[in-house]
Amino acid sequence: DTAVSQTPKYLVTQMGNDKSIKCEQNLGHDTMYWYKQDSKKFLKIMFSYNNKELIINETVPNRFSPKSPDKAHLNLHINSLELGDSAVYFCASTVRDHMNTEAFFGQGTRLTVV
Amino acid sequence: AQSVTQLDSHVSVSEGTPVLLRCNYSSSYSPSLFWYVQHPNKGLQLLLKYTSAATLVKGINGFEAEFKKSETSFHLTKPSAHMSDAAEYFCVVSDRAGGGADGLTFGKGTHLIIQP
């Protein structure tokens, strides 16, 4: 069973479109994240949700909006896509305890904006 | 605040020789440290983690790392490189003292090349 699953794996779309990427985890974790990996492989956190509450919101454009219908899902919605949004987006989840915050990652969604 | 510096963007070794990937970190509190590996066009896989237990941590595929607080380092090593080790490696720090989930801070990655 896949612990953290993202769909779609690949997404090609035109500038100006609105798209969503879905993420689900079956680990019972209480915190989920979205990371963006740019063309230089650098990973940067975009959002995290803990118990359906947004607790990190990095300086990303407001065209990006995370939506969490329940603890097991954190979807990423992007409005008015731009060329610079092309990247690989990773979803992750963690169990938050005082010992460690090991994260489990999805396989990534490669978004290409043309 | 936390940060991670991976000192080498690329490391090239011959198959069968030792691997050393360097990582230095900065954290205001007692950190958790991780190494993740990303094979081409794949997701991220945890290699090993340090969470204030033993300072020498053993991971999967023969990798290990040593936490050195005095040097603020967490270098990744492997005695003998294999062709399948060719990948991107990320050193990651997590600040555990935060009241909420603070996310992971990634280094910029080290691309490991294995020469036959």
mmCIF file of C-alpha atoms in Angstrom:
data_model
loop_
_atom_site.group_PDB
_atom_site.id
_atom_site.type_symbol
_atom_site.label_atom_id
_atom_site.label_comp_id
_atom_site.label_asym_id
_atom_site.label_seq_id
_atom_site.Cartn_x
_atom_site.Cartn_y
_atom_site.Cartn_z
ATOM 1 C CA ASP A 1 0.000 0.000 0.000
ATOM 2 C CA THR A 2 1.305 3.412 -0.931
ATOM 3 C CA ALA A 3 1.826 5.548 2.161
ATOM 4 C CA VAL A 4 1.650 8.964 0.473
ATOM 5 C CA SER A 5 0.139 9.120 -2.973
ATOM 6 C CA GLN A 6 -0.093 12.047 -5.348
ATOM 7 C CA THR A 7 -2.074 12.425 -8.520
ATOM 8 C CA PRO A 8 -1.372 13.098 -11.265
ATOM 9 C CA LYS A 9 2.256 12.100 -11.669
ATOM 10 C CA TYR A 10 2.655 14.313 -14.723
ATOM 11 C CA LEU A 11 0.691 17.422 -15.609
ATOM 12 C CA VAL A 12 1.148 19.511 -18.734
ATOM 13 C CA THR A 13 -1.022 22.577 -19.079
ATOM 14 C CA GLN A 14 -1.188 25.977 -20.703
ATOM 15 C CA MET A 15 -0.499 29.301 -19.096
ATOM 16 C CA GLY A 16 -3.509 30.838 -17.433
ATOM 17 C CA ASN A 17 -5.203 27.562 -16.620
ATOM 18 C CA ASP A 18 -6.284 26.459 -13.139
ATOM 19 C CA LYS A 19 -5.166 23.036 -11.956
ATOM 20 C CA SER A 20 -5.177 20.891 -8.825
ATOM 21 C CA ILE A 21 -2.834 18.247 -7.509
ATOM 22 C CA LYS A 22 -4.209 15.743 -5.034
ATOM 23 C CA CYS A 23 -2.427 14.130 -2.126
ATOM 24 C CA GLU A 24 -3.551 11.417 0.239
ATOM 25 C CA GLN A 25 -1.767 9.667 3.090
ATOM 26 C CA ASN A 26 -2.862 6.478 4.818
ATOM 27 C CA LEU A 27 -0.356 6.658 7.669
ATOM 28 C CA GLY A 28 -2.586 8.384 10.184
ATOM 29 C CA HIS A 29 -0.178 11.335 10.311
ATOM 30 C CA ASP A 30 -1.403 14.630 11.643
ATOM 31 C CA THR A 31 0.635 16.996 9.514
ATOM 32 C CA MET A 32 0.930 17.251 5.736
ATOM 33 C CA TYR A 33 3.123 19.450 3.550
ATOM 34 C CA TRP A 34 3.661 20.645 0.023
ATOM 35 C CA TYR A 35 7.179 21.187 -1.249
ATOM 36 C CA LYS A 36 8.331 22.634 -4.561
ATOM 37 C CA GLN A 37 11.477 21.328 -6.246
ATOM 38 C CA ASP A 38 12.888 23.662 -8.853
ATOM 39 C CA SER A 39 15.007 22.858 -11.884
ATOM 40 C CA LYS A 40 18.138 22.965 -9.737
ATOM 41 C CA LYS A 41 16.703 20.272 -7.451
ATOM 42 C CA PHE A 42 16.271 22.691 -4.566
ATOM 43 C CA LEU A 43 13.348 21.758 -2.314
ATOM 44 C CA LYS A 44 11.429 24.449 -0.529
ATOM 45 C CA ILE A 45 8.431 24.121 1.727
ATOM 46 C CA MET A 46 5.276 25.818 0.532
ATOM 47 C CA PHE A 47 2.582 24.895 3.038
ATOM 48 C CA SER A 48 1.825 22.624 5.912
ATOM 49 C CA TYR A 49 -1.442 21.626 7.555
ATOM 50 C CA ASN A 50 -1.809 20.304 11.071
ATOM 51 C CA ASN A 51 -5.228 19.055 12.080
ATOM 52 C CA LYS A 52 -6.843 20.985 9.247
ATOM 53 C CA GLU A 53 -5.214 24.227 10.259
ATOM 54 C CA LEU A 54 -2.686 26.032 8.110
ATOM 55 C CA ILE A 55 0.344 26.709 10.269
ATOM 56 C CA ILE A 56 3.019 27.502 7.732
ATOM 57 C CA ASN A 57 2.460 29.702 4.737
ATOM 58 C CA GLU A 58 5.741 30.566 3.088
ATOM 59 C CA THR A 59 6.023 33.480 0.698
ATOM 60 C CA VAL A 60 4.326 31.779 -2.203
ATOM 61 C CA PRO A 61 1.967 33.575 -4.571
ATOM 62 C CA ASN A 62 -1.652 33.595 -3.489
ATOM 63 C CA ARG A 63 -2.461 31.807 -6.732
ATOM 64 C CA PHE A 64 -1.467 28.717 -4.769
ATOM 65 C CA SER A 65 -3.987 27.509 -2.237
ATOM 66 C CA PRO A 66 -3.882 24.327 -0.175
ATOM 67 C CA LYS A 67 -7.157 22.620 0.583
ATOM 68 C CA SER A 68 -7.562 19.939 3.215
ATOM 69 C CA PRO A 69 -10.961 18.236 3.306
ATOM 70 C CA ASP A 70 -9.775 15.937 6.102
ATOM 71 C CA LYS A 71 -6.649 14.887 7.951
ATOM 72 C CA ALA A 72 -5.674 12.366 5.286
ATOM 73 C CA HIS A 73 -5.793 14.763 2.336
ATOM 74 C CA LEU A 74 -3.999 17.945 1.372
ATOM 75 C CA ASN A 75 -4.665 19.113 -2.165
ATOM 76 C CA LEU A 76 -2.858 21.923 -3.944
ATOM 77 C CA HIS A 77 -4.852 24.230 -6.168
ATOM 78 C CA ILE A 78 -3.110 26.627 -8.525
ATOM 79 C CA ASN A 79 -4.862 29.472 -10.320
ATOM 80 C CA SER A 80 -3.687 31.302 -13.419
ATOM 81 C CA LEU A 81 -0.670 29.113 -14.006
ATOM 82 C CA GLU A 82 2.561 30.780 -15.118
ATOM 83 C CA LEU A 83 5.642 29.440 -16.853
ATOM 84 C CA GLY A 84 7.627 29.813 -13.638
ATOM 85 C CA ASP A 85 5.328 27.399 -11.863
ATOM 86 C CA SER A 86 6.888 24.542 -13.807
ATOM 87 C CA ALA A 87 8.523 22.310 -11.206
ATOM 88 C CA VAL A 88 8.114 19.057 -9.362
ATOM 89 C CA TYR A 89 5.729 19.298 -6.429
ATOM 90 C CA PHE A 90 6.048 16.870 -3.543
ATOM 91 C CA CYS A 91 3.498 16.109 -0.906
ATOM 92 C CA ALA A 92 4.698 14.818 2.459
ATOM 93 C CA SER A 93 3.302 13.836 5.814
ATOM 94 C CA THR A 94 4.730 13.502 9.303
ATOM 95 C CA VAL A 95 3.718 12.383 12.715
ATOM 96 C CA ARG A 96 4.490 15.170 15.070
ATOM 97 C CA ASP A 97 6.065 13.969 18.282
ATOM 98 C CA HIS A 98 8.872 15.241 20.410
ATOM 99 C CA MET A 99 11.436 12.768 19.092
ATOM 100 C CA ASN A 100 11.510 13.254 15.380
ATOM 101 C CA THR A 101 9.620 14.556 12.442
ATOM 102 C CA GLU A 102 10.567 12.046 9.783
ATOM 103 C CA ALA A 103 8.593 12.840 6.661
ATOM 104 C CA PHE A 104 7.188 10.421 4.146
ATOM 105 C CA PHE A 105 7.063 11.770 0.621
ATOM 106 C CA GLY A 106 4.877 11.117 -2.344
ATOM 107 C CA GLN A 107 6.392 10.331 -5.718
ATOM 108 C CA GLY A 108 6.033 13.886 -6.908
ATOM 109 C CA THR A 109 4.002 15.632 -9.591
ATOM 110 C CA ARG A 110 5.946 17.069 -12.487
ATOM 111 C CA LEU A 111 4.092 20.179 -13.594
ATOM 112 C CA THR A 112 4.975 21.679 -16.963
ATOM 113 C CA VAL A 113 3.379 24.960 -17.975
ATOM 114 C CA VAL A 114 3.590 25.770 -21.683
ATOM 115 C CA ALA B 1 15.843 29.330 12.628
ATOM 116 C CA GLN B 2 17.467 26.406 10.945
ATOM 117 C CA SER B 3 19.602 25.942 7.858
ATOM 118 C CA VAL B 4 21.604 23.298 6.082
ATOM 119 C CA THR B 5 24.715 23.594 3.937
ATOM 120 C CA GLN B 6 25.805 20.796 1.677
ATOM 121 C CA LEU B 7 29.367 21.637 0.845
ATOM 122 C CA ASP B 8 29.582 19.860 -2.503
ATOM 123 C CA SER B 9 27.072 20.164 -5.320
ATOM 124 C CA HIS B 10 28.686 17.213 -7.137
ATOM 125 C CA VAL B 11 30.785 14.289 -5.899
ATOM 126 C CA SER B 12 32.314 11.742 -8.235
ATOM 127 C CA VAL B 13 33.853 8.479 -7.010
ATOM 128 C CA SER B 14 34.853 5.194 -8.569
ATOM 129 C CA GLU B 15 32.814 2.094 -7.932
ATOM 130 C CA GLY B 16 34.136 0.251 -4.894
ATOM 131 C CA THR B 17 35.729 3.328 -3.302
ATOM 132 C CA PRO B 18 34.449 5.202 -0.227
ATOM 133 C CA VAL B 19 31.791 7.885 -0.413
ATOM 134 C CA LEU B 20 31.748 11.069 1.682
ATOM 135 C CA LEU B 21 28.934 13.623 1.334
ATOM 136 C CA ARG B 22 29.372 16.610 3.608
ATOM 137 C CA CYS B 23 26.670 18.457 5.493
ATOM 138 C CA ASN B 24 26.746 21.253 8.059
ATOM 139 C CA TYR B 25 23.697 22.530 9.850
ATOM 140 C CA SER B 26 22.518 25.424 11.947
ATOM 141 C CA SER B 27 19.699 25.156 14.459
ATOM 142 C CA SER B 28 18.510 27.151 17.437
ATOM 143 C CA TYR B 29 17.446 24.028 19.298
ATOM 144 C CA SER B 30 18.268 20.353 19.410
ATOM 145 C CA PRO B 31 17.841 19.292 15.823
ATOM 146 C CA SER B 32 16.737 16.132 14.143
ATOM 147 C CA LEU B 33 18.830 15.433 11.065
ATOM 148 C CA PHE B 34 18.079 13.293 8.077
ATOM 149 C CA TRP B 35 19.562 12.180 4.801
ATOM 150 C CA TYR B 36 17.193 11.589 1.923
ATOM 151 C CA VAL B 37 18.049 10.130 -1.485
ATOM 152 C CA GLN B 38 16.340 10.895 -4.760
ATOM 153 C CA HIS B 39 17.011 8.659 -7.736
ATOM 154 C CA PRO B 40 16.389 10.115 -11.207
ATOM 155 C CA ASN B 41 12.724 10.887 -11.782
ATOM 156 C CA LYS B 42 11.814 9.323 -8.453
ATOM 157 C CA GLY B 43 10.511 10.519 -5.136
ATOM 158 C CA LEU B 44 12.444 11.025 -1.918
ATOM 159 C CA GLN B 45 13.487 8.086 0.220
ATOM 160 C CA LEU B 46 14.770 8.297 3.780
ATOM 161 C CA LEU B 47 18.309 6.901 4.128
ATOM 162 C CA LEU B 48 18.816 7.493 7.831
ATOM 163 C CA LYS B 49 17.971 9.840 10.682
ATOM 164 C CA TYR B 50 19.470 11.230 13.868
ATOM 165 C CA THR B 51 17.128 12.057 16.730
ATOM 166 C CA SER B 52 19.383 12.517 19.799
ATOM 167 C CA ALA B 53 20.085 8.844 20.370
ATOM 168 C CA ALA B 54 23.381 7.319 19.167
ATOM 169 C CA THR B 55 25.555 9.824 17.322
ATOM 170 C CA LEU B 56 26.608 7.237 14.729
ATOM 171 C CA VAL B 57 23.564 6.367 12.715
ATOM 172 C CA LYS B 58 23.303 3.444 10.332
ATOM 173 C CA GLY B 59 20.909 3.580 7.425
ATOM 174 C CA ILE B 60 19.843 1.565 4.456
ATOM 175 C CA ASN B 61 22.098 0.374 1.629
ATOM 176 C CA GLY B 62 25.244 0.499 3.763
ATOM 177 C CA PHE B 63 25.153 4.232 4.425
ATOM 178 C CA GLU B 64 25.892 5.776 7.793
ATOM 179 C CA ALA B 65 26.289 9.253 9.221
ATOM 180 C CA GLU B 66 27.849 10.697 12.341
ATOM 181 C CA PHE B 67 26.351 13.586 14.269
ATOM 182 C CA LYS B 68 29.094 15.894 15.564
ATOM 183 C CA LYS B 69 27.636 18.679 17.644
ATOM 184 C CA SER B 70 30.957 20.461 18.134
ATOM 185 C CA GLU B 71 31.400 20.691 14.378
ATOM 186 C CA THR B 72 27.674 21.080 13.593
ATOM 187 C CA SER B 73 28.133 18.387 10.988
ATOM 188 C CA PHE B 74 26.256 15.323 9.820
ATOM 189 C CA HIS B 75 28.358 13.857 7.026
ATOM 190 C CA LEU B 76 27.135 10.822 5.099
ATOM 191 C CA THR B 77 29.533 7.968 4.335
ATOM 192 C CA LYS B 78 29.620 4.584 2.706
ATOM 193 C CA PRO B 79 32.682 2.304 2.634
ATOM 194 C CA SER B 80 32.244 1.067 -0.906
ATOM 195 C CA ALA B 81 30.231 2.782 -3.636
ATOM 196 C CA HIS B 82 27.938 0.872 -5.939
ATOM 197 C CA MET B 83 26.651 1.956 -9.324
ATOM 198 C CA SER B 84 23.112 1.986 -7.938
ATOM 199 C CA ASP B 85 24.134 4.699 -5.447
ATOM 200 C CA ALA B 86 24.205 7.299 -8.220
ATOM 201 C CA ALA B 87 21.515 9.802 -7.197
ATOM 202 C CA GLU B 88 20.830 13.155 -5.568
ATOM 203 C CA TYR B 89 21.331 13.266 -1.798
ATOM 204 C CA PHE B 90 19.718 15.782 0.513
ATOM 205 C CA CYS B 91 20.735 16.631 4.043
ATOM 206 C CA VAL B 92 17.741 17.824 6.033
ATOM 207 C CA VAL B 93 17.261 19.461 9.427
ATOM 208 C CA SER B 94 14.144 19.686 11.542
ATOM 209 C CA ASP B 95 13.886 21.875 14.603
ATOM 210 C CA ARG B 96 12.008 19.845 17.185
ATOM 211 C CA ALA B 97 11.486 22.572 19.713
ATOM 212 C CA GLY B 98 8.825 24.375 17.750
ATOM 213 C CA GLY B 99 5.309 24.277 19.095
ATOM 214 C CA GLY B 100 3.831 23.285 15.777
ATOM 215 C CA ALA B 101 4.945 21.355 12.748
ATOM 216 C CA ASP B 102 7.762 23.427 11.365
ATOM 217 C CA GLY B 103 8.605 21.424 8.307
ATOM 218 C CA LEU B 104 11.940 20.219 7.092
ATOM 219 C CA THR B 105 14.695 22.450 5.780
ATOM 220 C CA PHE B 106 16.549 20.886 2.888
ATOM 221 C CA GLY B 107 20.103 21.398 1.759
ATOM 222 C CA LYS B 108 20.622 22.135 -1.921
ATOM 223 C CA GLY B 109 21.571 18.567 -2.632
ATOM 224 C CA THR B 110 24.712 16.706 -3.668
ATOM 225 C CA HIS B 111 24.726 14.856 -6.949
ATOM 226 C CA LEU B 112 26.661 11.608 -6.508
ATOM 227 C CA ILE B 113 28.279 10.204 -9.641
ATOM 228 C CA ILE B 114 29.712 6.707 -9.660
ATOM 229 C CA GLN B 115 32.431 6.004 -12.198
ATOM 230 C CA PRO B 116 32.742 2.390 -13.408
#
